[in-house]
mmCIF file of C-alpha atoms in Angstrom:
data_model
loop_
_atom_site.group_PDB
_atom_site.id
_atom_site.type_symbol
_atom_site.label_atom_id
_atom_site.label_comp_id
_atom_site.label_asym_id
_atom_site.label_seq_id
_atom_site.Cartn_x
_atom_site.Cartn_y
_atom_site.Cartn_z
ATOM 1 C CA MET A 1 -7.862 19.894 -19.826
ATOM 2 C CA LYS A 2 -11.366 18.955 -20.920
ATOM 3 C CA LYS A 3 -13.544 16.658 -18.878
ATOM 4 C CA ARG A 4 -13.560 13.295 -20.618
ATOM 5 C CA SER A 5 -16.856 11.983 -21.974
ATOM 6 C CA ASN A 6 -16.485 8.779 -19.954
ATOM 7 C CA LEU A 7 -16.422 10.730 -16.684
ATOM 8 C CA THR A 8 -19.982 12.013 -17.174
ATOM 9 C CA SER A 9 -22.942 10.703 -15.168
ATOM 10 C CA ARG A 10 -24.607 9.341 -18.311
ATOM 11 C CA TYR A 11 -21.595 7.269 -19.346
ATOM 12 C CA ILE A 12 -20.915 5.981 -15.820
ATOM 13 C CA LYS A 13 -24.576 4.987 -15.359
ATOM 14 C CA SER A 14 -24.562 3.033 -18.619
ATOM 15 C CA LYS A 15 -21.360 1.151 -17.727
ATOM 16 C CA ALA A 16 -22.498 0.490 -14.147
ATOM 17 C CA LYS A 17 -25.649 -1.086 -15.570
ATOM 18 C CA TYR A 18 -23.680 -3.076 -18.156
ATOM 19 C CA PHE A 19 -21.302 -4.587 -15.579
ATOM 20 C CA GLY A 20 -23.973 -4.904 -12.885
ATOM 21 C CA PHE A 21 -22.401 -2.664 -10.247
ATOM 22 C CA LEU A 22 -24.642 -1.886 -7.285
ATOM 23 C CA ASN A 23 -23.033 1.511 -6.655
ATOM 24 C CA LYS A 24 -22.379 3.913 -9.518
ATOM 25 C CA ASP A 25 -20.154 6.030 -7.267
ATOM 26 C CA SER A 26 -17.699 3.117 -6.931
ATOM 27 C CA LEU A 27 -17.263 2.939 -10.699
ATOM 28 C CA GLU A 28 -16.874 6.725 -10.907
ATOM 29 C CA LEU A 29 -14.129 6.611 -8.272
ATOM 30 C CA HIS A 30 -12.440 3.764 -10.182
ATOM 31 C CA TYR A 31 -12.406 5.830 -13.366
ATOM 32 C CA TRP A 32 -10.995 8.854 -11.556
ATOM 33 C CA VAL A 33 -8.158 6.762 -10.092
ATOM 34 C CA TYR A 34 -6.801 6.217 -13.601
ATOM 35 C CA GLU A 35 -7.565 9.780 -14.706
ATOM 36 C CA LEU A 36 -5.686 11.228 -11.733
ATOM 37 C CA PHE A 37 -2.746 8.887 -12.277
ATOM 38 C CA TYR A 38 -2.601 10.118 -15.889
ATOM 39 C CA HIS A 39 -2.045 13.658 -14.588
ATOM 40 C CA ILE A 40 0.572 12.444 -12.099
ATOM 41 C CA GLN A 41 2.472 10.504 -14.757
ATOM 42 C CA LYS A 42 2.209 13.414 -17.219
ATOM 43 C CA ARG A 43 4.159 15.569 -14.756
ATOM 44 C CA THR A 44 6.637 12.966 -13.494
ATOM 45 C CA ASN A 45 7.328 10.812 -16.572
ATOM 46 C CA SER A 46 8.848 7.529 -15.370
ATOM 47 C CA ARG A 47 9.509 8.648 -11.799
ATOM 48 C CA CYS A 48 6.121 7.549 -10.459
ATOM 49 C CA ILE A 49 5.294 3.877 -11.018
ATOM 50 C CA LEU A 50 1.754 2.532 -10.592
ATOM 51 C CA LYS A 51 1.465 -0.453 -8.251
ATOM 52 C CA GLY A 52 -1.059 -2.255 -6.052
ATOM 53 C CA GLY A 53 -4.724 -2.785 -6.881
ATOM 54 C CA ALA A 54 -4.895 -0.207 -9.675
ATOM 55 C CA ALA A 55 -1.993 -1.902 -11.477
ATOM 56 C CA SER A 56 -3.449 -5.381 -10.862
ATOM 57 C CA GLN A 57 -6.717 -4.627 -12.667
ATOM 58 C CA LEU A 58 -4.832 -3.689 -15.845
ATOM 59 C CA TYR A 59 -3.331 -7.202 -15.993
ATOM 60 C CA LEU A 60 -6.694 -8.971 -15.706
ATOM 61 C CA PRO A 61 -9.330 -9.880 -18.299
ATOM 62 C CA MET A 62 -12.293 -7.492 -18.142
ATOM 63 C CA GLY A 63 -14.579 -10.134 -16.639
ATOM 64 C CA TRP A 64 -12.393 -10.461 -13.521
ATOM 65 C CA GLN A 65 -11.633 -6.793 -12.916
ATOM 66 C CA ARG A 66 -12.968 -5.067 -9.810
ATOM 67 C CA CYS A 67 -13.228 -1.428 -8.790
ATOM 68 C CA THR A 68 -10.284 0.115 -6.991
ATOM 69 C CA ASN A 69 -10.508 3.240 -4.853
ATOM 70 C CA ASP A 70 -6.986 4.577 -4.368
ATOM 71 C CA ILE A 71 -3.615 5.037 -6.035
ATOM 72 C CA ASP A 72 -0.371 3.385 -4.939
ATOM 73 C CA CYS A 73 2.835 4.657 -6.535
ATOM 74 C CA ALA A 74 6.526 3.963 -6.144
ATOM 75 C CA THR A 75 8.613 7.104 -6.594
ATOM 76 C CA ASP A 76 12.061 8.594 -6.097
ATOM 77 C CA LEU A 77 10.773 12.175 -6.058
ATOM 78 C CA SER A 78 11.227 14.265 -2.916
ATOM 79 C CA PRO A 79 8.295 15.381 -0.720
ATOM 80 C CA LYS A 80 8.715 18.936 -2.045
ATOM 81 C CA GLU A 81 8.570 17.710 -5.627
ATOM 82 C CA LEU A 82 5.415 15.718 -4.861
ATOM 83 C CA GLN A 83 3.791 18.787 -3.316
ATOM 84 C CA LYS A 84 4.528 20.671 -6.548
ATOM 85 C CA VAL A 85 3.028 17.874 -8.644
ATOM 86 C CA MET A 86 -0.215 17.855 -6.656
ATOM 87 C CA LYS A 87 -0.455 21.659 -6.724
ATOM 88 C CA SER A 88 0.086 21.690 -10.490
ATOM 89 C CA ILE A 89 -2.737 19.169 -11.010
ATOM 90 C CA LYS A 90 -5.048 21.084 -8.701
ATOM 91 C CA ASP A 91 -4.321 24.385 -10.486
ATOM 92 C CA ASP A 92 -4.886 22.735 -13.872
ATOM 93 C CA PHE A 93 -8.225 21.300 -12.745
ATOM 94 C CA THR A 94 -9.336 24.637 -11.279
ATOM 95 C CA ARG A 95 -8.462 26.560 -14.458
ATOM 96 C CA ASN A 96 -10.650 24.141 -16.378
ATOM 97 C CA GLY A 97 -13.663 24.436 -14.115
ATOM 98 C CA LEU A 98 -13.067 21.405 -11.879
ATOM 99 C CA ASN A 99 -13.139 22.699 -8.334
ATOM 100 C CA SER A 100 -10.588 20.439 -6.636
ATOM 101 C CA SER A 101 -8.242 20.553 -3.669
ATOM 102 C CA TYR A 102 -5.652 18.368 -1.979
ATOM 103 C CA ARG A 103 -4.066 17.912 1.419
ATOM 104 C CA GLU A 104 -1.355 15.769 2.890
ATOM 105 C CA TYR A 105 -2.705 13.023 5.092
ATOM 106 C CA ILE A 106 -0.723 11.823 8.105
ATOM 107 C CA PRO A 107 -2.320 9.183 10.394
ATOM 108 C CA ARG A 108 -2.879 10.395 13.952
ATOM 109 C CA ASN A 109 -0.428 7.919 15.434
ATOM 110 C CA ILE A 110 2.437 9.179 13.243
ATOM 111 C CA LYS A 111 4.096 12.494 13.955
ATOM 112 C CA PRO A 112 5.301 14.624 11.024
ATOM 113 C CA HIS A 113 8.791 13.652 9.800
ATOM 114 C CA HIS A 114 8.668 10.422 11.856
ATOM 115 C CA ARG A 115 6.953 8.110 9.406
ATOM 116 C CA ILE A 116 7.249 4.391 10.120
ATOM 117 C CA ILE A 117 7.201 3.604 6.389
ATOM 118 C CA PRO A 118 8.959 5.953 3.932
ATOM 119 C CA MET A 119 5.868 7.245 2.185
ATOM 120 C CA MET A 120 3.761 10.329 1.652
ATOM 121 C CA THR A 121 -0.022 10.319 1.351
ATOM 122 C CA PHE A 122 -2.348 12.884 -0.180
ATOM 123 C CA ILE A 123 -6.117 13.120 -0.306
ATOM 124 C CA PHE A 124 -7.119 14.691 -3.609
ATOM 125 C CA ASP A 125 -10.683 16.014 -3.574
ATOM 126 C CA ILE A 126 -12.599 15.653 -6.839
ATOM 127 C CA PRO A 127 -16.019 17.127 -7.797
ATOM 128 C CA PHE A 128 -17.685 13.730 -8.228
ATOM 129 C CA VAL A 129 -21.024 13.700 -10.033
ATOM 130 C CA PHE A 130 -22.545 11.057 -7.761
ATOM 131 C CA LYS A 131 -23.029 12.545 -4.303
ATOM 132 C CA THR A 132 -23.513 9.896 -1.612
ATOM 133 C CA LYS A 133 -23.327 10.026 2.175
ATOM 134 C CA LYS A 134 -20.016 8.206 2.008
ATOM 135 C CA ARG A 135 -18.772 10.749 -0.526
ATOM 136 C CA PHE A 136 -19.469 13.649 1.855
ATOM 137 C CA LYS A 137 -17.528 11.848 4.580
ATOM 138 C CA TYR A 138 -14.662 10.736 2.282
ATOM 139 C CA PRO A 139 -14.720 13.188 -0.642
ATOM 140 C CA GLY A 140 -11.331 12.456 -2.202
ATOM 141 C CA ILE A 141 -8.961 9.920 -3.703
ATOM 142 C CA LYS A 142 -6.156 8.634 -1.489
ATOM 143 C CA VAL A 143 -2.780 8.722 -3.219
ATOM 144 C CA ASP A 144 0.121 6.884 -1.555
ATOM 145 C CA PHE A 145 3.640 7.662 -2.752
ATOM 146 C CA LEU A 146 6.134 5.063 -1.538
ATOM 147 C CA PHE A 147 9.737 6.283 -1.565
ATOM 148 C CA LEU A 148 11.794 3.559 -3.252
ATOM 149 C CA ASN A 149 14.818 3.216 -5.482
ATOM 150 C CA ILE A 150 12.793 2.806 -8.668
ATOM 151 C CA SER A 151 15.847 1.782 -10.686
ATOM 152 C CA LYS A 152 15.684 -1.565 -8.836
ATOM 153 C CA LEU A 153 12.008 -2.139 -9.639
ATOM 154 C CA HIS A 154 10.678 -4.279 -12.470
ATOM 155 C CA LYS A 155 8.399 -1.977 -14.424
ATOM 156 C CA THR A 156 6.664 -1.986 -17.774
ATOM 157 C CA LYS A 157 4.543 0.156 -20.087
ATOM 158 C CA LEU A 158 0.970 -1.056 -20.447
ATOM 159 C CA ILE A 159 -0.194 -0.427 -23.999
ATOM 160 C CA SER A 160 -3.817 -0.531 -25.234
ATOM 161 C CA ASN A 161 -5.435 -0.936 -21.853
ATOM 162 C CA GLU A 162 -9.069 -0.767 -20.814
ATOM 163 C CA THR A 163 -10.590 -1.198 -17.392
ATOM 164 C CA LEU A 164 -14.310 -1.706 -16.791
ATOM 165 C CA GLY A 165 -15.337 0.299 -19.844
ATOM 166 C CA LEU A 166 -12.702 3.021 -19.458
ATOM 167 C CA LYS A 167 -10.265 3.107 -22.370
ATOM 168 C CA LEU A 168 -7.056 4.691 -21.125
ATOM 169 C CA ASN A 169 -5.830 7.502 -23.368
ATOM 170 C CA TYR A 170 -2.265 7.103 -22.135
ATOM 171 C CA VAL A 171 0.299 4.359 -21.526
ATOM 172 C CA PRO A 172 0.601 3.713 -17.766
ATOM 173 C CA ILE A 173 4.022 2.836 -16.381
ATOM 174 C CA ALA A 174 3.470 0.142 -13.768
ATOM 175 C CA ILE A 175 5.161 -2.572 -11.744
ATOM 176 C CA ASP A 176 5.171 -5.617 -14.021
ATOM 177 C CA LYS A 177 2.763 -8.512 -13.538
ATOM 178 C CA TYR A 178 5.319 -10.807 -11.867
ATOM 179 C CA SER A 179 6.343 -8.309 -9.194
ATOM 180 C CA THR A 180 2.714 -7.260 -8.756
ATOM 181 C CA ILE A 181 1.973 -10.871 -7.807
ATOM 182 C CA SER A 182 5.031 -11.266 -5.557
ATOM 183 C CA ASP A 183 4.313 -7.948 -3.789
ATOM 184 C CA LYS A 184 0.721 -8.983 -3.126
ATOM 185 C CA LEU A 185 1.805 -12.374 -1.779
ATOM 186 C CA ILE A 186 3.818 -10.655 0.957
ATOM 187 C CA THR A 187 0.699 -8.837 2.198
ATOM 188 C CA LEU A 188 -0.672 -12.253 3.247
ATOM 189 C CA ALA A 189 2.188 -12.885 5.710
ATOM 190 C CA SER A 190 0.033 -11.687 8.620
ATOM 191 C CA ASN A 191 2.379 -12.760 11.419
ATOM 192 C CA SER A 192 5.469 -11.049 10.020
ATOM 193 C CA LEU A 193 5.663 -8.455 7.235
ATOM 194 C CA GLY A 194 2.127 -8.497 5.867
ATOM 195 C CA LEU A 195 -1.250 -7.059 6.775
ATOM 196 C CA GLU A 196 -2.521 -7.640 10.300
ATOM 197 C CA SER A 197 -5.076 -10.449 10.473
ATOM 198 C CA PHE A 198 -7.868 -8.079 11.571
ATOM 199 C CA LYS A 199 -7.613 -6.097 8.299
ATOM 200 C CA LEU A 200 -10.049 -8.471 6.671
ATOM 201 C CA GLU A 201 -11.098 -6.340 3.702
ATOM 202 C CA ALA A 202 -7.506 -5.695 2.630
ATOM 203 C CA LEU A 203 -6.632 -9.396 2.981
ATOM 204 C CA TYR A 204 -9.650 -10.560 0.987
ATOM 205 C CA LYS A 205 -8.965 -7.909 -1.668
ATOM 206 C CA ASN A 206 -5.450 -9.257 -2.167
ATOM 207 C CA ILE A 207 -6.632 -12.871 -2.135
ATOM 208 C CA TYR A 208 -9.103 -12.064 -4.905
ATOM 209 C CA ASP A 209 -6.495 -10.239 -7.004
ATOM 210 C CA LEU A 210 -3.922 -12.998 -6.514
ATOM 211 C CA TYR A 211 -6.347 -15.765 -7.433
ATOM 212 C CA CYS A 212 -7.319 -13.947 -10.637
ATOM 213 C CA LEU A 213 -3.753 -12.946 -11.541
ATOM 214 C CA ILE A 214 -2.294 -16.418 -10.994
ATOM 215 C CA ASN A 215 -5.113 -18.023 -12.989
ATOM 216 C CA THR A 216 -4.463 -15.532 -15.792
ATOM 217 C CA TYR A 217 -0.696 -16.141 -15.835
ATOM 218 C CA ASN A 218 -0.646 -19.834 -14.948
ATOM 219 C CA ASP A 219 2.176 -20.994 -17.213
ATOM 220 C CA LEU A 220 5.327 -22.603 -15.817
ATOM 221 C CA GLU A 221 7.619 -19.776 -16.941
ATOM 222 C CA SER A 222 5.567 -17.217 -14.966
ATOM 223 C CA PHE A 223 5.690 -19.506 -11.923
ATOM 224 C CA LYS A 224 9.496 -19.651 -12.099
ATOM 225 C CA ILE A 225 9.869 -15.881 -12.533
ATOM 226 C CA ILE A 226 7.579 -15.176 -9.569
ATOM 227 C CA SER A 227 9.627 -17.627 -7.469
ATOM 228 C CA ASP A 228 12.616 -15.340 -8.033
ATOM 229 C CA ARG A 229 10.705 -12.091 -7.712
ATOM 230 C CA ILE A 230 9.324 -12.916 -4.288
ATOM 231 C CA LYS A 231 12.893 -12.798 -2.962
ATOM 232 C CA ASP A 232 13.250 -9.271 -4.373
ATOM 233 C CA SER A 233 9.899 -8.240 -2.900
ATOM 234 C CA LEU A 234 10.933 -9.618 0.493
ATOM 235 C CA ASN A 235 14.216 -7.687 0.504
ATOM 236 C CA ILE A 236 12.481 -4.437 -0.484
ATOM 237 C CA GLU A 237 9.839 -4.939 2.216
ATOM 238 C CA ILE A 238 12.434 -5.572 4.950
ATOM 239 C CA GLU A 239 14.473 -2.552 3.877
ATOM 240 C CA MET A 240 11.419 -0.307 3.621
ATOM 241 C CA LYS A 241 9.973 -1.271 7.015
ATOM 242 C CA LYS A 242 13.393 -1.575 8.643
ATOM 243 C CA GLY A 243 12.168 -4.934 9.864
ATOM 244 C CA GLU A 244 14.034 -7.901 11.240
ATOM 245 C CA TYR A 245 15.454 -10.362 8.737
ATOM 246 C CA ILE A 246 13.108 -13.209 7.853
ATOM 247 C CA THR A 247 13.944 -16.160 5.623
ATOM 248 C CA ILE A 248 11.961 -16.776 2.469
ATOM 249 C CA ASP A 249 10.883 -20.137 3.923
ATOM 250 C CA SER A 250 9.500 -18.461 7.060
ATOM 251 C CA LEU A 251 7.706 -15.867 4.947
ATOM 252 C CA LEU A 252 6.036 -18.491 2.763
ATOM 253 C CA THR A 253 5.070 -20.569 5.812
ATOM 254 C CA ASP A 254 3.434 -17.452 7.271
ATOM 255 C CA ILE A 255 1.496 -16.931 4.024
ATOM 256 C CA LEU A 256 0.378 -20.586 4.073
ATOM 257 C CA PHE A 257 -0.885 -20.138 7.642
ATOM 258 C CA THR A 258 -2.955 -17.079 6.642
ATOM 259 C CA LEU A 259 -4.461 -18.849 3.633
ATOM 260 C CA TYR A 260 -5.387 -22.007 5.559
ATOM 261 C CA ASP A 261 -6.759 -19.946 8.439
ATOM 262 C CA ILE A 262 -9.072 -17.914 6.188
ATOM 263 C CA ALA A 263 -10.034 -20.985 4.137
ATOM 264 C CA THR A 264 -11.154 -22.949 7.203
ATOM 265 C CA PHE A 265 -12.363 -20.212 9.567
ATOM 266 C CA SER A 266 -16.054 -20.787 8.813
ATOM 267 C CA LEU A 267 -15.540 -24.519 9.461
ATOM 268 C CA ARG A 268 -14.066 -23.867 12.897
ATOM 269 C CA VAL A 269 -16.832 -21.551 14.127
ATOM 270 C CA LYS A 270 -19.751 -23.282 12.337
ATOM 271 C CA ASN A 271 -20.670 -20.118 10.478
ATOM 272 C CA SER A 272 -21.568 -20.153 6.794
ATOM 273 C CA GLU A 273 -21.923 -16.359 6.527
ATOM 274 C CA LEU A 274 -19.283 -13.988 5.223
ATOM 275 C CA PRO A 275 -18.155 -11.163 7.541
ATOM 276 C CA LEU A 276 -20.223 -8.005 6.988
ATOM 277 C CA GLN A 277 -17.239 -5.944 5.822
ATOM 278 C CA ILE A 278 -16.515 -8.522 3.098
ATOM 279 C CA ILE A 279 -20.118 -8.443 1.890
ATOM 280 C CA LYS A 280 -19.862 -4.639 1.698
ATOM 281 C CA PHE A 281 -16.533 -4.925 -0.133
ATOM 282 C CA GLN A 282 -18.128 -7.250 -2.702
ATOM 283 C CA ASP A 283 -21.166 -4.996 -3.110
ATOM 284 C CA ASN A 284 -18.994 -1.916 -3.603
ATOM 285 C CA THR A 285 -16.365 -3.284 -5.972
ATOM 286 C CA MET A 286 -17.469 -6.429 -7.815
ATOM 287 C CA GLN A 287 -19.263 -6.958 -11.108
ATOM 288 C CA LYS A 288 -22.602 -8.760 -10.824
ATOM 289 C CA GLU A 289 -21.423 -12.071 -12.328
ATOM 290 C CA VAL A 290 -18.417 -12.210 -9.984
ATOM 291 C CA ARG A 291 -20.418 -11.065 -6.966
ATOM 292 C CA GLU A 292 -22.991 -13.811 -7.440
ATOM 293 C CA ARG A 293 -20.296 -16.506 -7.300
ATOM 294 C CA LEU A 294 -18.530 -15.206 -4.196
ATOM 295 C CA ASN A 295 -19.769 -16.949 -1.065
ATOM 296 C CA VAL A 296 -17.987 -18.542 1.889
ATOM 297 C CA ASP A 297 -17.220 -21.685 -0.114
ATOM 298 C CA MET A 298 -15.798 -19.807 -3.104
ATOM 299 C CA TRP A 299 -13.529 -17.626 -0.940
ATOM 300 C CA SER A 300 -12.298 -20.798 0.757
ATOM 301 C CA ILE A 301 -11.665 -22.460 -2.618
ATOM 302 C CA MET A 302 -9.626 -19.443 -3.749
ATOM 303 C CA CYS A 303 -7.526 -19.627 -0.577
ATOM 304 C CA LEU A 304 -6.964 -23.370 -0.923
ATOM 305 C CA TYR A 305 -5.968 -22.980 -4.577
ATOM 306 C CA LEU A 306 -3.446 -20.310 -3.531
ATOM 307 C CA TYR A 307 -2.261 -22.562 -0.689
ATOM 308 C CA ILE A 308 -1.226 -25.281 -3.169
ATOM 309 C CA TRP A 309 0.396 -22.674 -5.418
ATOM 310 C CA VAL A 310 2.390 -21.057 -2.577
ATOM 311 C CA PHE A 311 3.395 -24.475 -1.213
ATOM 312 C CA SER A 312 4.672 -25.268 -4.717
ATOM 313 C CA ILE A 313 6.666 -22.007 -4.766
ATOM 314 C CA ARG A 314 8.261 -22.939 -1.439
ATOM 315 C CA THR A 315 9.191 -26.403 -2.719
ATOM 316 C CA TYR A 316 10.541 -24.999 -5.972
ATOM 317 C CA ILE A 317 12.755 -22.467 -4.176
ATOM 318 C CA LYS A 318 14.161 -25.241 -1.957
ATOM 319 C CA ASP A 319 14.562 -28.068 -4.455
ATOM 320 C CA LYS A 320 13.910 -26.670 -7.956
ATOM 321 C CA ASP A 321 11.013 -29.133 -8.082
ATOM 322 C CA TYR A 322 7.739 -27.790 -9.464
ATOM 323 C CA SER A 323 5.828 -31.087 -9.398
ATOM 324 C CA ARG A 324 3.709 -29.883 -6.447
ATOM 325 C CA LEU A 325 1.818 -27.704 -8.937
ATOM 326 C CA GLN A 326 0.234 -30.903 -10.215
ATOM 327 C CA GLY A 327 -1.845 -30.822 -7.048
ATOM 328 C CA ILE A 328 -4.163 -28.263 -8.641
ATOM 329 C CA ASN A 329 -4.727 -30.548 -11.644
ATOM 330 C CA SER A 330 -5.307 -33.505 -9.324
ATOM 331 C CA VAL A 331 -8.034 -31.589 -7.500
ATOM 332 C CA ILE A 332 -9.719 -30.545 -10.755
ATOM 333 C CA ASP A 333 -9.554 -34.131 -12.089
ATOM 334 C CA GLN A 334 -11.164 -35.459 -8.926
ATOM 335 C CA TYR A 335 -13.884 -32.803 -9.080
ATOM 336 C CA GLU A 336 -14.646 -33.718 -12.709
ATOM 337 C CA TYR A 337 -14.879 -37.362 -11.636
ATOM 338 C CA PHE A 338 -17.347 -36.352 -8.890
ATOM 339 C CA ALA A 339 -19.415 -34.401 -11.440
ATOM 340 C CA SER A 340 -19.639 -37.507 -13.650
ATOM 341 C CA LEU A 341 -21.201 -39.618 -10.870
ATOM 342 C CA MET A 342 -24.888 -40.358 -10.393
ATOM 343 C CA LYS A 343 -26.723 -38.610 -7.548
ATOM 344 C CA LYS A 344 -26.495 -41.549 -5.125
ATOM 345 C CA GLU A 345 -22.783 -42.035 -5.867
ATOM 346 C CA ARG A 346 -22.125 -38.333 -5.282
ATOM 347 C CA ARG A 347 -23.655 -38.534 -1.812
ATOM 348 C CA ALA A 348 -21.461 -41.519 -0.973
ATOM 349 C CA PHE A 349 -18.396 -39.731 -2.388
ATOM 350 C CA LYS A 350 -19.033 -36.668 -0.181
ATOM 351 C CA ARG A 351 -19.660 -38.811 2.920
ATOM 352 C CA GLU A 352 -16.316 -40.532 2.365
ATOM 353 C CA LEU A 353 -14.582 -37.154 1.919
ATOM 354 C CA ASN A 354 -16.128 -35.838 5.136
ATOM 355 C CA ASP A 355 -15.016 -38.893 7.090
ATOM 356 C CA GLN A 356 -11.450 -38.603 5.799
ATOM 357 C CA ILE A 357 -11.177 -34.862 6.545
ATOM 358 C CA LYS A 358 -12.567 -35.246 10.085
ATOM 359 C CA ILE A 359 -9.776 -37.694 10.896
ATOM 360 C CA LYS A 360 -7.047 -35.444 9.456
ATOM 361 C CA ASP A 361 -8.263 -32.163 10.986
ATOM 362 C CA PRO A 362 -10.724 -32.837 13.838
ATOM 363 C CA ASN A 363 -11.181 -29.089 14.468
ATOM 364 C CA LEU A 364 -13.206 -28.643 11.278
ATOM 365 C CA ILE A 365 -17.007 -28.689 11.526
ATOM 366 C CA LEU A 366 -17.864 -29.929 8.041
ATOM 367 C CA GLU A 367 -21.604 -29.362 8.407
ATOM 368 C CA GLY A 368 -20.671 -25.769 7.493
ATOM 369 C CA THR A 369 -20.146 -26.721 3.833
ATOM 370 C CA GLY A 370 -21.501 -29.082 1.244
ATOM 371 C CA ASN A 371 -19.357 -27.796 -1.596
ATOM 372 C CA PRO A 372 -17.549 -30.794 -3.112
ATOM 373 C CA LEU A 373 -14.720 -28.752 -4.667
ATOM 374 C CA ARG A 374 -13.929 -27.179 -1.295
ATOM 375 C CA LEU A 375 -13.908 -30.613 0.330
ATOM 376 C CA ILE A 376 -11.674 -32.078 -2.400
ATOM 377 C CA TYR A 377 -9.179 -29.212 -2.007
ATOM 378 C CA LEU A 378 -9.141 -29.658 1.769
ATOM 379 C CA ASN A 379 -8.681 -33.402 1.578
ATOM 380 C CA TYR A 380 -5.864 -33.107 -0.969
ATOM 381 C CA ILE A 381 -3.997 -30.561 1.159
ATOM 382 C CA LEU A 382 -4.412 -32.591 4.347
ATOM 383 C CA ASP A 383 -3.174 -35.699 2.525
ATOM 384 C CA ASN A 384 -0.225 -34.211 0.663
ATOM 385 C CA LEU A 385 0.613 -30.693 1.929
ATOM 386 C CA LYS A 386 -0.567 -30.832 5.526
ATOM 387 C CA PRO A 387 0.200 -27.686 7.542
ATOM 388 C CA ASN A 388 2.715 -28.350 10.315
ATOM 389 C CA TRP A 389 0.598 -26.450 12.876
ATOM 390 C CA ILE A 390 -2.250 -28.996 12.770
#
């Protein structure tokens, strides 16, 4: 194994500058995620399937991709077989002058052989060229292997892929784009099967990926396929976590609650600042052009867009009616109408919007935003898709 030319400090610096990344070490870690997965796949063939954030970036246009910092795999290999895979990679690296190591990672609250979720995690230490304080504290790449029946998974081979200036010299086997979206949707069900509401960075990360993925694959056929796939994702999640049965309607209602809660949080506490951990997440992972657009209003707009989309999924599953999707077009049409108005008319338009929203959801402090698109989304949802908890 020879060290690839695009893993050198010179190449990484040039690409970090090109994409406008604040931290070169984040881009280096991103590149190594795909390099390490290459060595995993080389030894396991189709028995380790890429999923999660690393898979998501490969489905997105370059301009929307972000850095990822870990590897999520689905596998049907045994723990002993995984140990052998990691040892083989480590030995290969060492023979070729890359001083690496690995260790199994078990959270403190989980005793060995009593894992809550059927998975195995390794930390694989890499000799990174960019040495930062964070790197000394967290020197490796986290690799999660989730034990699943991979014959039941929807997977695909991703040909001719590039991510943030890294051209992959192999064909990754990954969860397909539809199941990637449905799996990520479940993470937003914070009151049932998803991420806890205090895990803000993970929630925002998935919201960003979902918004970009759904905007990339926004045709009706994709919508219908994802409507079916979310049922599969739900069943796998319940089986994996040995959780209580939850209906698809309850799951989607939970997701809607999370999205509306995040979208309106800053309007309930009169705070127009993003949480510090989200600012750090943006600074560490986002390209300059994306980073400059992401403020409290834009995150809220992404959530409200997803709210309409998830509400439409719920309606389609119940009634085979996809007309709710038109809500997104209605919002865009109204925003374009607003943009066509003269300055005085725009002010009157926004005043009217504010008055309407205050009546429909009195808990919102609208002085926290002046973004017309956010207000139009809110007003449309409160008029047509009002949450039942308000």
